[in-house]
CSV table of C-alpha atoms in Angstrom, one decimal:
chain,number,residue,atom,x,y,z
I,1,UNK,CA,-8.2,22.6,-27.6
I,2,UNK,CA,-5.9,22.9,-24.1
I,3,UNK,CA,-3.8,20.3,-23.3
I,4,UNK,CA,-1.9,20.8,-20.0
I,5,UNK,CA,2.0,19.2,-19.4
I,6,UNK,CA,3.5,17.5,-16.2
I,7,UNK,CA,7.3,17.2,-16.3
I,8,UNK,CA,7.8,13.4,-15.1
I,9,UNK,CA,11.4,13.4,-13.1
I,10,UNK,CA,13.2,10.0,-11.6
I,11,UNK,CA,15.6,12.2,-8.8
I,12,UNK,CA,16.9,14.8,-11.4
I,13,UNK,CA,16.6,13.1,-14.4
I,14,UNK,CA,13.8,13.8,-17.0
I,15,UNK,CA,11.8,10.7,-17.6
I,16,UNK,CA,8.8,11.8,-19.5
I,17,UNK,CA,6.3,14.3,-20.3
I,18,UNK,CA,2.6,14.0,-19.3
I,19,UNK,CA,-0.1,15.3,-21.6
I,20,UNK,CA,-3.9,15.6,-20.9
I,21,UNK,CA,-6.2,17.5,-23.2
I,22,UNK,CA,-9.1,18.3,-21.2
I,23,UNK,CA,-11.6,18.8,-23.4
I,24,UNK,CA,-11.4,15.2,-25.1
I,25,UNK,CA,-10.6,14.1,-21.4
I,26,UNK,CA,-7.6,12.5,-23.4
I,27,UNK,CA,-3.9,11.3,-21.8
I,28,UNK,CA,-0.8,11.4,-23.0
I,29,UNK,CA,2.7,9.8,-22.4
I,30,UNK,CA,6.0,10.2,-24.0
I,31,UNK,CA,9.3,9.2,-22.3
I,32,UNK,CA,12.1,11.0,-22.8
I,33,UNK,CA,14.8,10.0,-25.3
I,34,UNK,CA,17.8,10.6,-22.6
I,35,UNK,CA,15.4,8.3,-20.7
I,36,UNK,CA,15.1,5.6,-22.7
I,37,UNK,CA,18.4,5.2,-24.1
I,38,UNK,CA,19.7,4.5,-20.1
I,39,UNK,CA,21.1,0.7,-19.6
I,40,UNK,CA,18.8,0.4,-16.6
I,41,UNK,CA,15.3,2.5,-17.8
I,42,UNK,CA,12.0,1.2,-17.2
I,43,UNK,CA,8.2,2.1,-17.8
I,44,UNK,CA,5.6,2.9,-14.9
I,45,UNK,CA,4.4,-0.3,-15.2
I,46,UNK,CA,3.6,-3.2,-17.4
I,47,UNK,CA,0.8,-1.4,-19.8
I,48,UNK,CA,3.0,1.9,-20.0
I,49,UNK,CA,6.3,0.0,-21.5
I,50,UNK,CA,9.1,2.2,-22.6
I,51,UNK,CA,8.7,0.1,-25.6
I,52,UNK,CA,5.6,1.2,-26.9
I,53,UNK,CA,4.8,3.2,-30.1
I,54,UNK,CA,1.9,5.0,-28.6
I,55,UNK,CA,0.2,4.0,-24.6
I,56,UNK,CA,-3.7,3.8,-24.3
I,57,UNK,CA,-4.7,7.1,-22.9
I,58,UNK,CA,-7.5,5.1,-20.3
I,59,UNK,CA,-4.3,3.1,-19.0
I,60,UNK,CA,-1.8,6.5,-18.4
I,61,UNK,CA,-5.5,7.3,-16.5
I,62,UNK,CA,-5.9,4.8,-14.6
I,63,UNK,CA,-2.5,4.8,-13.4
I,64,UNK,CA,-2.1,8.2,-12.4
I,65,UNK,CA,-5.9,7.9,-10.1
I,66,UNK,CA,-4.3,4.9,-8.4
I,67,UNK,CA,-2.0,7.5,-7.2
I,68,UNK,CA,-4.1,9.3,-5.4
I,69,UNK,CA,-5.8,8.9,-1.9
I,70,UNK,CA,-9.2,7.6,-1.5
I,71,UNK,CA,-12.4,8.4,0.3
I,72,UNK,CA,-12.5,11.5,2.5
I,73,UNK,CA,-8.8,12.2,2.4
I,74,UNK,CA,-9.2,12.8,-1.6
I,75,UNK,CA,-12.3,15.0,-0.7
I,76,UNK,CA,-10.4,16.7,1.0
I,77,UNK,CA,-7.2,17.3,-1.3
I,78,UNK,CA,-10.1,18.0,-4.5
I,79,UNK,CA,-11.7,20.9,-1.9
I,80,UNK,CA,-8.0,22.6,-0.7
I,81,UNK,CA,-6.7,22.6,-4.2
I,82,UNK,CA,-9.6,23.9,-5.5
I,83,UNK,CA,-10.5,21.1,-8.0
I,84,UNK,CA,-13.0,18.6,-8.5
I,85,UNK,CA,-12.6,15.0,-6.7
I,86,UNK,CA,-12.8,13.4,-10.4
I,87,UNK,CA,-10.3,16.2,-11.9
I,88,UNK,CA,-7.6,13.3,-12.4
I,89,UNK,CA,-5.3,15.6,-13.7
I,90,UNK,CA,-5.8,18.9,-11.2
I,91,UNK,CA,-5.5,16.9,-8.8
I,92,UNK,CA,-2.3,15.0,-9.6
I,93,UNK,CA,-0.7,18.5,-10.8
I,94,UNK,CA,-1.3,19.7,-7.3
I,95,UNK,CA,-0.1,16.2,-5.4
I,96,UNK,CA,2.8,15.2,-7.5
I,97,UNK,CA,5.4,16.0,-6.4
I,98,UNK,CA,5.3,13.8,-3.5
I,99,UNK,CA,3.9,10.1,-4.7
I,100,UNK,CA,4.7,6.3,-4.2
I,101,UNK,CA,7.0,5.2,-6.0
I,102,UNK,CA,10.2,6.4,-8.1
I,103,UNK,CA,8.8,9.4,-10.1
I,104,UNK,CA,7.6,13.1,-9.5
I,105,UNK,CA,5.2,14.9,-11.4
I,106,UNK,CA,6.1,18.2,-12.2
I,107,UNK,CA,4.8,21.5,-13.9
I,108,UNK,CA,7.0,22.5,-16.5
I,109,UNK,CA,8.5,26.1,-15.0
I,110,UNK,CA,9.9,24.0,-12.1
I,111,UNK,CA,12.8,23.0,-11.9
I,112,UNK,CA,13.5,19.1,-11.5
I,113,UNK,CA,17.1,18.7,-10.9
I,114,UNK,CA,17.0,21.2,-8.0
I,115,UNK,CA,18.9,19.7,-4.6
I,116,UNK,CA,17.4,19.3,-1.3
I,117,UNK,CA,19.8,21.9,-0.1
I,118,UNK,CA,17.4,24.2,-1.3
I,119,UNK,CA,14.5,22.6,0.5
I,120,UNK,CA,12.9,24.9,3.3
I,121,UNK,CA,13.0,22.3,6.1
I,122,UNK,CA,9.4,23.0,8.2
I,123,UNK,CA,9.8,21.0,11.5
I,124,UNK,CA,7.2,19.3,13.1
I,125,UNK,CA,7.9,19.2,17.1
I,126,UNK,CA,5.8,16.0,19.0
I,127,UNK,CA,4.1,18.3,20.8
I,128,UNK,CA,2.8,20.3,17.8
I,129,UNK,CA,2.1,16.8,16.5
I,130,UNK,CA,-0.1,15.3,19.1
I,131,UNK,CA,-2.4,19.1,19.3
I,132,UNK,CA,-3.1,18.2,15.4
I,133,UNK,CA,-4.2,14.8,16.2
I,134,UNK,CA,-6.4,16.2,19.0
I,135,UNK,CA,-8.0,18.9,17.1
I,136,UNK,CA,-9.2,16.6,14.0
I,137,UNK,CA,-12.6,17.6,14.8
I,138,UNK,CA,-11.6,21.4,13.9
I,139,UNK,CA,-8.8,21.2,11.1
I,140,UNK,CA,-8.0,18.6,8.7
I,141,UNK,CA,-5.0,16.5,9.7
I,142,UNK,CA,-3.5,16.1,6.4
I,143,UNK,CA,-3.6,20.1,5.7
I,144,UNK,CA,-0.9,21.6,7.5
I,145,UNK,CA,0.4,25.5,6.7
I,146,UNK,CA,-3.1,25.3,4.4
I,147,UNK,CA,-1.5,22.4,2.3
I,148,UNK,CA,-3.1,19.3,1.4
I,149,UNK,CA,0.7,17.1,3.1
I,150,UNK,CA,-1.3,13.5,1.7
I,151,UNK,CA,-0.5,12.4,-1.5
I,152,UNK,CA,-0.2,8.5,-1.2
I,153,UNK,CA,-3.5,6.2,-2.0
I,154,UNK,CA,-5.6,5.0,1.5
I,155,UNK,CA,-8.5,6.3,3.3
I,156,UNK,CA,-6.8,6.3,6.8
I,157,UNK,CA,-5.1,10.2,8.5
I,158,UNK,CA,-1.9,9.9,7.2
I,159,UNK,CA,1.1,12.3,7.3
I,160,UNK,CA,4.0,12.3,5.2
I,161,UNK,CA,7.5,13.4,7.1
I,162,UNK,CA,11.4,13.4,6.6
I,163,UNK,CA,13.2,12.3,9.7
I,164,UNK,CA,16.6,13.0,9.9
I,165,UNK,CA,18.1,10.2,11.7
I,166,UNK,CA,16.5,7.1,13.4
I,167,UNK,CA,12.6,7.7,14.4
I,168,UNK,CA,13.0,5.0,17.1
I,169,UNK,CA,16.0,7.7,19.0
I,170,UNK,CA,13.5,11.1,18.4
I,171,UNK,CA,15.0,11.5,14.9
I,172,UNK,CA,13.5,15.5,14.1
I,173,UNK,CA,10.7,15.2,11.9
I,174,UNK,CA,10.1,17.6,8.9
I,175,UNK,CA,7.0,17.9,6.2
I,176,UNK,CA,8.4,16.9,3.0
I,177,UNK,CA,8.5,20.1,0.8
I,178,UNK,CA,10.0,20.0,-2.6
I,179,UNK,CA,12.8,18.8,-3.4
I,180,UNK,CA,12.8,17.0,-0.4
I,181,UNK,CA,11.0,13.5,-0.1
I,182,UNK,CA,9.3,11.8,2.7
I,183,UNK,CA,10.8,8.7,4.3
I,184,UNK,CA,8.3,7.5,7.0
I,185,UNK,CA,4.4,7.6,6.9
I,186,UNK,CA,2.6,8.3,10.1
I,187,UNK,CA,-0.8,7.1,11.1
I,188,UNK,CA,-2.7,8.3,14.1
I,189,UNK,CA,-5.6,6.4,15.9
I,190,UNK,CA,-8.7,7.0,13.8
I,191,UNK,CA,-11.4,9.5,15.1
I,192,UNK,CA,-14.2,6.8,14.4
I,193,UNK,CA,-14.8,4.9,17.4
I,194,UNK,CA,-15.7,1.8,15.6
I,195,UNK,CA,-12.0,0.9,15.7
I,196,UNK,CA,-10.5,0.8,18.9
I,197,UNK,CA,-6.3,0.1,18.7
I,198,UNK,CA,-6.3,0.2,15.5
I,199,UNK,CA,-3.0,1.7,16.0
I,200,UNK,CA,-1.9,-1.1,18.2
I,201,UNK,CA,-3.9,-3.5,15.9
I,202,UNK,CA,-1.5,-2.6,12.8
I,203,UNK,CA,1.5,-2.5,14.7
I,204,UNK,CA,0.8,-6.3,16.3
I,205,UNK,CA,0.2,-7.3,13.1
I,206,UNK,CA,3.2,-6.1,11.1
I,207,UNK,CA,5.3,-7.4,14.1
I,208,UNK,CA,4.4,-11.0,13.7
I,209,UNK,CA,4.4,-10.6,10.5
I,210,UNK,CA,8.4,-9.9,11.3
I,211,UNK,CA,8.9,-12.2,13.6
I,212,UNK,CA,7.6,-15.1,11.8
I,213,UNK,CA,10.3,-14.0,8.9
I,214,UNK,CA,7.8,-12.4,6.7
I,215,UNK,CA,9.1,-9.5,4.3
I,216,UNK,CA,6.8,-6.1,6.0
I,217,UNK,CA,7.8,-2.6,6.4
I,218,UNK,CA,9.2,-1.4,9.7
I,219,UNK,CA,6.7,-0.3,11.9
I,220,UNK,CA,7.3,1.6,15.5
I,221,UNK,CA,5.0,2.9,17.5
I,222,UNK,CA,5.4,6.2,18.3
I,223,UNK,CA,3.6,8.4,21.5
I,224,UNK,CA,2.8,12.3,21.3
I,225,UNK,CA,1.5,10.6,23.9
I,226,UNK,CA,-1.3,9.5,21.5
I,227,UNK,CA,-0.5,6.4,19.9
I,228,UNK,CA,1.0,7.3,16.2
I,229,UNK,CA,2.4,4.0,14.2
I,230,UNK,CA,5.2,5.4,12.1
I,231,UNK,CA,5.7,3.3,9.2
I,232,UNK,CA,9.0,3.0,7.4
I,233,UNK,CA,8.7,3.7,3.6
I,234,UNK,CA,10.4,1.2,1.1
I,235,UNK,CA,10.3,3.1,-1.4
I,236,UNK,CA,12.5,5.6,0.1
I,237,UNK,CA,16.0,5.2,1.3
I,238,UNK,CA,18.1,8.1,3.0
I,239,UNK,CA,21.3,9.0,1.7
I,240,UNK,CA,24.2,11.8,1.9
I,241,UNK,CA,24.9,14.0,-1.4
I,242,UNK,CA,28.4,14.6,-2.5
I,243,UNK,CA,27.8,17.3,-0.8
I,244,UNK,CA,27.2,16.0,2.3
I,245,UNK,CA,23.5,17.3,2.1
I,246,UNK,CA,20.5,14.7,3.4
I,247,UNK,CA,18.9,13.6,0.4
I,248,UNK,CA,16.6,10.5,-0.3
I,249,UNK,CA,17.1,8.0,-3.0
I,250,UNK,CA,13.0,7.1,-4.8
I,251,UNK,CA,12.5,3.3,-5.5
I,252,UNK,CA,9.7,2.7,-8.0
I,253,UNK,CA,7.0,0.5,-6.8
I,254,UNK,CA,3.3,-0.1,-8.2
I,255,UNK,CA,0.2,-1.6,-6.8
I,256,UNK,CA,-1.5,-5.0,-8.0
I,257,UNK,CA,-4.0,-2.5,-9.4
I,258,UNK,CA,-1.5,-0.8,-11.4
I,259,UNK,CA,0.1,-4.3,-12.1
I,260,UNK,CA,-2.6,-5.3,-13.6
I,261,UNK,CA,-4.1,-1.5,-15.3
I,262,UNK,CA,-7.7,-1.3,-13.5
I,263,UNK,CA,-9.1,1.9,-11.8
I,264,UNK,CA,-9.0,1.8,-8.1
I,265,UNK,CA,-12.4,1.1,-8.3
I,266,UNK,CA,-11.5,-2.6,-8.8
I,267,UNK,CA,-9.6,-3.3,-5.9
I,268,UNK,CA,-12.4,-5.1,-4.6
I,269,UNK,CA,-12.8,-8.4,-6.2
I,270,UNK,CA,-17.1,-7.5,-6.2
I,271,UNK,CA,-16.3,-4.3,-7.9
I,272,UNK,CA,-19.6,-3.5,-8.0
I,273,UNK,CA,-20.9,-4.4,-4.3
I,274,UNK,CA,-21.5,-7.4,-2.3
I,275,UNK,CA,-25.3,-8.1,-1.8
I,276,UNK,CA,-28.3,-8.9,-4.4
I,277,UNK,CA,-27.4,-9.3,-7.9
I,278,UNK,CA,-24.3,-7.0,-7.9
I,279,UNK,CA,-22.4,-9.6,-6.2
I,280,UNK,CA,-22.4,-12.1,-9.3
I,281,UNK,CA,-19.6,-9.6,-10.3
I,282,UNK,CA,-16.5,-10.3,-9.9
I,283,UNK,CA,-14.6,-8.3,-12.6
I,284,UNK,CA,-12.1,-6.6,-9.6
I,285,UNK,CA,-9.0,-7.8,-8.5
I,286,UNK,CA,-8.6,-11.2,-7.1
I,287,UNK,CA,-5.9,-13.6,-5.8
I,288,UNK,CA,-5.8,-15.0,-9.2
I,289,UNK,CA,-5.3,-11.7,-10.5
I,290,UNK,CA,-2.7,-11.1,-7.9
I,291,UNK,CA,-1.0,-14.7,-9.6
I,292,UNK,CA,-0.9,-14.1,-13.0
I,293,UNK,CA,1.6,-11.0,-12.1
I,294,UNK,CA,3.9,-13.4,-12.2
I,295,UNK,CA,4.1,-13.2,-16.3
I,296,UNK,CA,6.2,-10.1,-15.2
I,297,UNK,CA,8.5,-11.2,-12.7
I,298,UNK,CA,11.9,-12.8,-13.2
I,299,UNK,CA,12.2,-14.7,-10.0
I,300,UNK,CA,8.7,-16.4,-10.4
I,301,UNK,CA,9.4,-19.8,-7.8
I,302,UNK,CA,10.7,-16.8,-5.0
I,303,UNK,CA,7.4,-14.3,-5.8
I,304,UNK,CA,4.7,-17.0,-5.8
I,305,UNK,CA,5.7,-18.3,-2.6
I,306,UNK,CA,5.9,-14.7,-1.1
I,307,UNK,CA,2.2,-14.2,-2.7
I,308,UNK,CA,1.1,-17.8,-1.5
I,309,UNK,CA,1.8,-16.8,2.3
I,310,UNK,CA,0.1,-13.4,2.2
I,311,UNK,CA,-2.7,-14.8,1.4
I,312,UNK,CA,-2.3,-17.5,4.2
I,313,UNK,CA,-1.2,-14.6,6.4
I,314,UNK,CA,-4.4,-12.8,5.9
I,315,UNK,CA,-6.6,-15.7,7.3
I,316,UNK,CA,-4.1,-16.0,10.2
I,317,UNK,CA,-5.0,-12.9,11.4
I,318,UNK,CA,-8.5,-12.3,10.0
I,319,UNK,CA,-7.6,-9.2,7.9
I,320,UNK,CA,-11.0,-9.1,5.8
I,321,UNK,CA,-9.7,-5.8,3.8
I,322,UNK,CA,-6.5,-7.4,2.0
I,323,UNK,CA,-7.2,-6.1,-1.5
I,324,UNK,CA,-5.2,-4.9,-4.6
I,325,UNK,CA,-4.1,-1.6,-3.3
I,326,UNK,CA,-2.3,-3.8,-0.7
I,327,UNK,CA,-0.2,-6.2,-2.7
I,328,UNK,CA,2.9,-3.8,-4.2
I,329,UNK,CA,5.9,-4.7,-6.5
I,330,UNK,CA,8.5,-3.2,-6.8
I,331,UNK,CA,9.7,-2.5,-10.6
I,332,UNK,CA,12.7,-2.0,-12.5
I,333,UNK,CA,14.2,-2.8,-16.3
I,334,UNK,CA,13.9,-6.5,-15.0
I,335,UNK,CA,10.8,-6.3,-14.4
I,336,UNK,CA,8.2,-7.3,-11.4
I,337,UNK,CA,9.6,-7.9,-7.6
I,338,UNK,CA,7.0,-8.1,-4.6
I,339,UNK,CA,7.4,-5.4,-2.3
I,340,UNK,CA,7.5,-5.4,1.5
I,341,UNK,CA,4.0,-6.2,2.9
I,342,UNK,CA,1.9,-3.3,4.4
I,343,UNK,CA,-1.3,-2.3,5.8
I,344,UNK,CA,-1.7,-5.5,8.0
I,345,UNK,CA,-5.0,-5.7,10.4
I,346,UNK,CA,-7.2,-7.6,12.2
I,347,UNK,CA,-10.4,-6.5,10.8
I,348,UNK,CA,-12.3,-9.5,12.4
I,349,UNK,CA,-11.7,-7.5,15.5
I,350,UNK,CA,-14.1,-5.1,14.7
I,351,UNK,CA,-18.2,-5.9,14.4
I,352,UNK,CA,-19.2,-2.8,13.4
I,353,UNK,CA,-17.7,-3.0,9.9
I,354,UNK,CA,-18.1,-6.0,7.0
I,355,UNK,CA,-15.9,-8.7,7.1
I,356,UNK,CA,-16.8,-9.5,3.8
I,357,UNK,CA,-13.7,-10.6,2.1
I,358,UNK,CA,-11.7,-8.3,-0.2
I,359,UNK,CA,-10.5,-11.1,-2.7
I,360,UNK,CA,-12.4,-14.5,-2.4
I,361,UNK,CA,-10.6,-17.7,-1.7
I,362,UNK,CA,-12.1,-20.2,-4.0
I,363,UNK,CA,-15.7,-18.8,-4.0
I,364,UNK,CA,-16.0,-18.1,-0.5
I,365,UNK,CA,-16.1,-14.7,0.6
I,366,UNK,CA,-16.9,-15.3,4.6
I,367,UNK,CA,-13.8,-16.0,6.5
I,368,UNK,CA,-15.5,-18.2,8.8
I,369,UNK,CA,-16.5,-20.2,6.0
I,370,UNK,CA,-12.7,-20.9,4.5
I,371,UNK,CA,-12.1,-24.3,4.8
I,372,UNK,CA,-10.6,-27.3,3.1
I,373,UNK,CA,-12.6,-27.1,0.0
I,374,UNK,CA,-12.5,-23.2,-0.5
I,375,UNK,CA,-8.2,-23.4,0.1
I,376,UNK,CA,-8.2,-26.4,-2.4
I,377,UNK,CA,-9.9,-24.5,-4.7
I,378,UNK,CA,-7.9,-21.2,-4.2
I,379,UNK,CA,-4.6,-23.5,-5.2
I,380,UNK,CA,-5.9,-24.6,-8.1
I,381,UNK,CA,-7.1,-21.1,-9.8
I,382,UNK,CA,-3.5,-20.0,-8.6
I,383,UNK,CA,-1.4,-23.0,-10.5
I,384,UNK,CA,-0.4,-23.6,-6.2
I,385,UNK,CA,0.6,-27.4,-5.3
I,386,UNK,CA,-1.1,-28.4,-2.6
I,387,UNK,CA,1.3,-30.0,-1.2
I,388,UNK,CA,3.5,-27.3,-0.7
I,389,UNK,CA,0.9,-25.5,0.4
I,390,UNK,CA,-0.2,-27.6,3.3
I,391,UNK,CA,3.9,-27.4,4.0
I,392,UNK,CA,4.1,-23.3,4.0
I,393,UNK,CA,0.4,-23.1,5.9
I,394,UNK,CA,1.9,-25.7,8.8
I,395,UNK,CA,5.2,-23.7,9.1
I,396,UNK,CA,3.3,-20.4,9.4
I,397,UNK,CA,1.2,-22.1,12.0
I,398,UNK,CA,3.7,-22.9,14.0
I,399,UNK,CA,5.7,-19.7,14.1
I,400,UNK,CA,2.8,-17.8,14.6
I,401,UNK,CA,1.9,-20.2,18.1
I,402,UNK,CA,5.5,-19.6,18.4
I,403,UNK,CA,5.0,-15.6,18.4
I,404,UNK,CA,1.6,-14.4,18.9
I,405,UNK,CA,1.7,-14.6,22.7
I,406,UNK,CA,5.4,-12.7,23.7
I,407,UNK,CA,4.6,-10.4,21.5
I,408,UNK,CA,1.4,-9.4,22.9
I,409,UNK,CA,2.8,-9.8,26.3
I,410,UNK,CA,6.1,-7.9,25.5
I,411,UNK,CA,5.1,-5.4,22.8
I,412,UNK,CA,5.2,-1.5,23.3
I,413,UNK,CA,1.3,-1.5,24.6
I,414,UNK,CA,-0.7,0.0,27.8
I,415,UNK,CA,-2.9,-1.7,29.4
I,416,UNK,CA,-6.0,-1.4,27.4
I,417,UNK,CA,-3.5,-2.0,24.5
I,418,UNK,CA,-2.0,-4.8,26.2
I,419,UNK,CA,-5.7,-6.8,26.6
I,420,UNK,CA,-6.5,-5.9,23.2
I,421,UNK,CA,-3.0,-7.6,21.6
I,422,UNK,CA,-3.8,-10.4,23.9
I,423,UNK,CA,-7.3,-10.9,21.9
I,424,UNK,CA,-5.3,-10.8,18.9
I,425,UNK,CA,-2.7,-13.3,19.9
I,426,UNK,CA,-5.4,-15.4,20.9
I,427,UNK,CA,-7.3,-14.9,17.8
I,428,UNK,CA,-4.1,-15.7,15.5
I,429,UNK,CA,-4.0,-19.2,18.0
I,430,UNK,CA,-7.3,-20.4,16.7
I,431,UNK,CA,-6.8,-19.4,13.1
I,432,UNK,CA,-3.1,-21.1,13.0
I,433,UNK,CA,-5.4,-23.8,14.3
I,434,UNK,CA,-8.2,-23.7,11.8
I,435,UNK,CA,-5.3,-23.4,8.6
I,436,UNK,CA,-3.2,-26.1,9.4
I,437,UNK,CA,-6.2,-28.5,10.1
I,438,UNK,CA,-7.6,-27.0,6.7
I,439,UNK,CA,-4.8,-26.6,4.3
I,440,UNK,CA,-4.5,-30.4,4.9
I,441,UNK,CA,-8.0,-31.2,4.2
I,442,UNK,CA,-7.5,-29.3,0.8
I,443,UNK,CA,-4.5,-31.7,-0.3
I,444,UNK,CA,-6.5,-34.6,-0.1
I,445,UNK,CA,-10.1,-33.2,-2.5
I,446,UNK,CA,-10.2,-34.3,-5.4
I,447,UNK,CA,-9.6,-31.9,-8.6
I,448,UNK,CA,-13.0,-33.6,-9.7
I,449,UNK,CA,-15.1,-31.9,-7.3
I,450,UNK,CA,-13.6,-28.3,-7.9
């Protein structure tokens, strides 16, 4: 029997120990006494409680593969580590060190307490930048210095960096080698000409989400000149060491899919597909899924509002693709706290993909086809009053008619970009349009008829 060990560190603290015994495919997790005995400790998340005896092995699983990226980018990562793409453990031993969230996994010879002060710091000039986001077709953006530099869940090029200072003034980038932690997340234009702006699409998106008071990351878009959106990371805050040394301070956050302990697979609420007899199931995650987090939060009135006008954000600006990897909480001894909001797009804006809907409202699963009775219905298998509901979806409305336009007209964009925010704004016009007019339909159906 082998059964391998990953050191599991919260900044220089040990928090737990990591087992996995690969030939019962078996998973293991013990947190540290030192750990536990802390005023302030907490677990991963809700199914791996500090307080329990012994943690299912399939939950410590499904965890740690929720970590990991997705599609082609973990092709990728499996292929330059050597490892298989379903090697859950290989692959997390190799990408550890750098995840979402509080915690770093860690083979046992090194050394977790180590300072950044001993971190090589491995620049990475704009220009060098923008040649790497050219030559995609020829090397693998997220390997740089033959090193997989992606370990955070998504499909999208993405590149993990340290800036020292403000990215908005030309703050120096750096890749984040251990012990030193990333604080922003960059994301070039994708090769696939099936999605045009996408860059600008994101970065409209998150703005409005700001502007209309909305909790989001910060997002700027950055030029090499290629457009780049650089995304601030939450779970990461800069800070100065006794010493005087740049360090960053890890905040642990968790996905709805590790809120709720299903694979990555279920972030879809069809888990299984969404044509012929595979779309009778809906096992995945859902908005009611997304709801009954609230068992774990403290602040429950504060987070089910916050969740309420996501999901009313989404239809504002036709994102399609809002599923459980893109609902995050922050956690702590307290418990559940919604995150900042992320990953924000228009995918309406482009034919070429499905617009089926990630999570259903009600039963409907077209966008076009959410109206009065399918928002009524959403409220009800959420515990929402439709009242306030039809209060929150007229004051989004109004901000967004408020918004939409300057932004698009005053935004950081070129002229292409500049015609495609305009379709957005005017986009986000019709939907504020369509959810006011419908979220007051839905007040007035009866609770018979759903």
């Amino acid at each position: 029997m082998t059964v391998h060990h990953l050191c599991i560190w919260h900044q220089s603290e040990l928090v737990a120990t990591l087992t996995h015994d690969t030939m019962e495919n078996s998973w293991g997790l013990v947190y540290a006494p030192t750990w536990k005995i802390r005023p302030k400790a907490f677990g991963f998340s809700p199914a791996l409680s500090l307080d329990a005896e012994k943690h299912d092995s399939q939950s410590i699983r499904r965890f740690i593969e929720n970590l990991l990226p997705e599609g082609r980018a973990l092709d990728i990562a499996a292929s330059a580590n050597g490892v298989g793409r379903s090697n859950i453990y290989g692959l997390i031993h190799e990408l550890g060190a750098e995840t979402t969230g509080a915690f770093r996994f860690l083979p046992e010879h090194v050394d977790g307490r180590l300072e950044p002060a001993h971190a090589e710091r491995r620049q990475v000039s704009i220009q060098e930048l923008d040649a790497r986001i050219r030559d995609r077709d020829k090397e693998e953006f997220v390997v740089w210095d033959g090193k997989v530099r992606l370990s955070v869940a998504g499909y999208q090029d993405k590149l993990l960096v340290y800036v020292d200072g403000r990215i908005e003034d030309g703050g120096a980038m750096y890749l984040p080698d251990y012990p030193l932690a990333s604080t922003h997340i960059l994301k070039p234009q994708p090769v696939d000409s099936r999605f045009p702006h996408m860059v600008v699409n994101e970065h409209f998106c998150m703005s409005l989400a700001k502007a209309m008071g909305m909790p989001v990351a910060d997002v700027f878009l950055l030029r090499t000149p290629r457009p780049v959106l650089a995304v601030t990371r939450f779970d990461r805050t800069p800070i100065k060491t006794p010493a005087g040394v740049p360090s960053v301070a890890r905040r642990h956050v968790i996905d709805l899919c590790q809120a709720a302990d299903v694979p990555v697979s279920y972030k879809y609420e069809r888990n299984i597909g969404g044509s012929g007899v595979a779309a009778q199931y809906r096992d995945g995650t859902s908005f009611p899924t997304l709801f009954n987090q609230l068992k774990h939060i403290n602040n429950k009135a504060s987070d089910k509002l916050l969740m309420m006008r996501w999901a009313l954000f989404q239809l504002l600006i036709g994102n399609c693709d809002a599923h459980g990897k893109n609902y995050s909480f922050f956690m702590d001894n307290q418990g559940l706290k919604s995150a900042p909001w992320y990953d924000l797009v228009s995918v309406v804006q482009y034919p070429a993909i499905s617009h089926e809907l990630a999570m259903a409202y009600g039963d409907v699963f077209n966008i076009e086809e959410v109206k009065g009775f399918a928002l009524a219905d959403f409220a009800v298998r959420c515990n929402i009053d439709r009242k306030l509901m039809q209060r929150e979806a007229k004051k989004m409305a109004s901000s967004a008619r408020k918004h939409a336009q300057g932004l698009a007209q005053t935004g950081p964009y070129l002229e292409e970009e500049s015609d495609f925010a305009a379709q957005l704004a005017s986009y986000v016009l019709l939907q504020a349009d369509r959810l006011e007019q419908y979220a007051g339909e839905a007040v007035h159906i009866k609770s018979a008829r759903l």
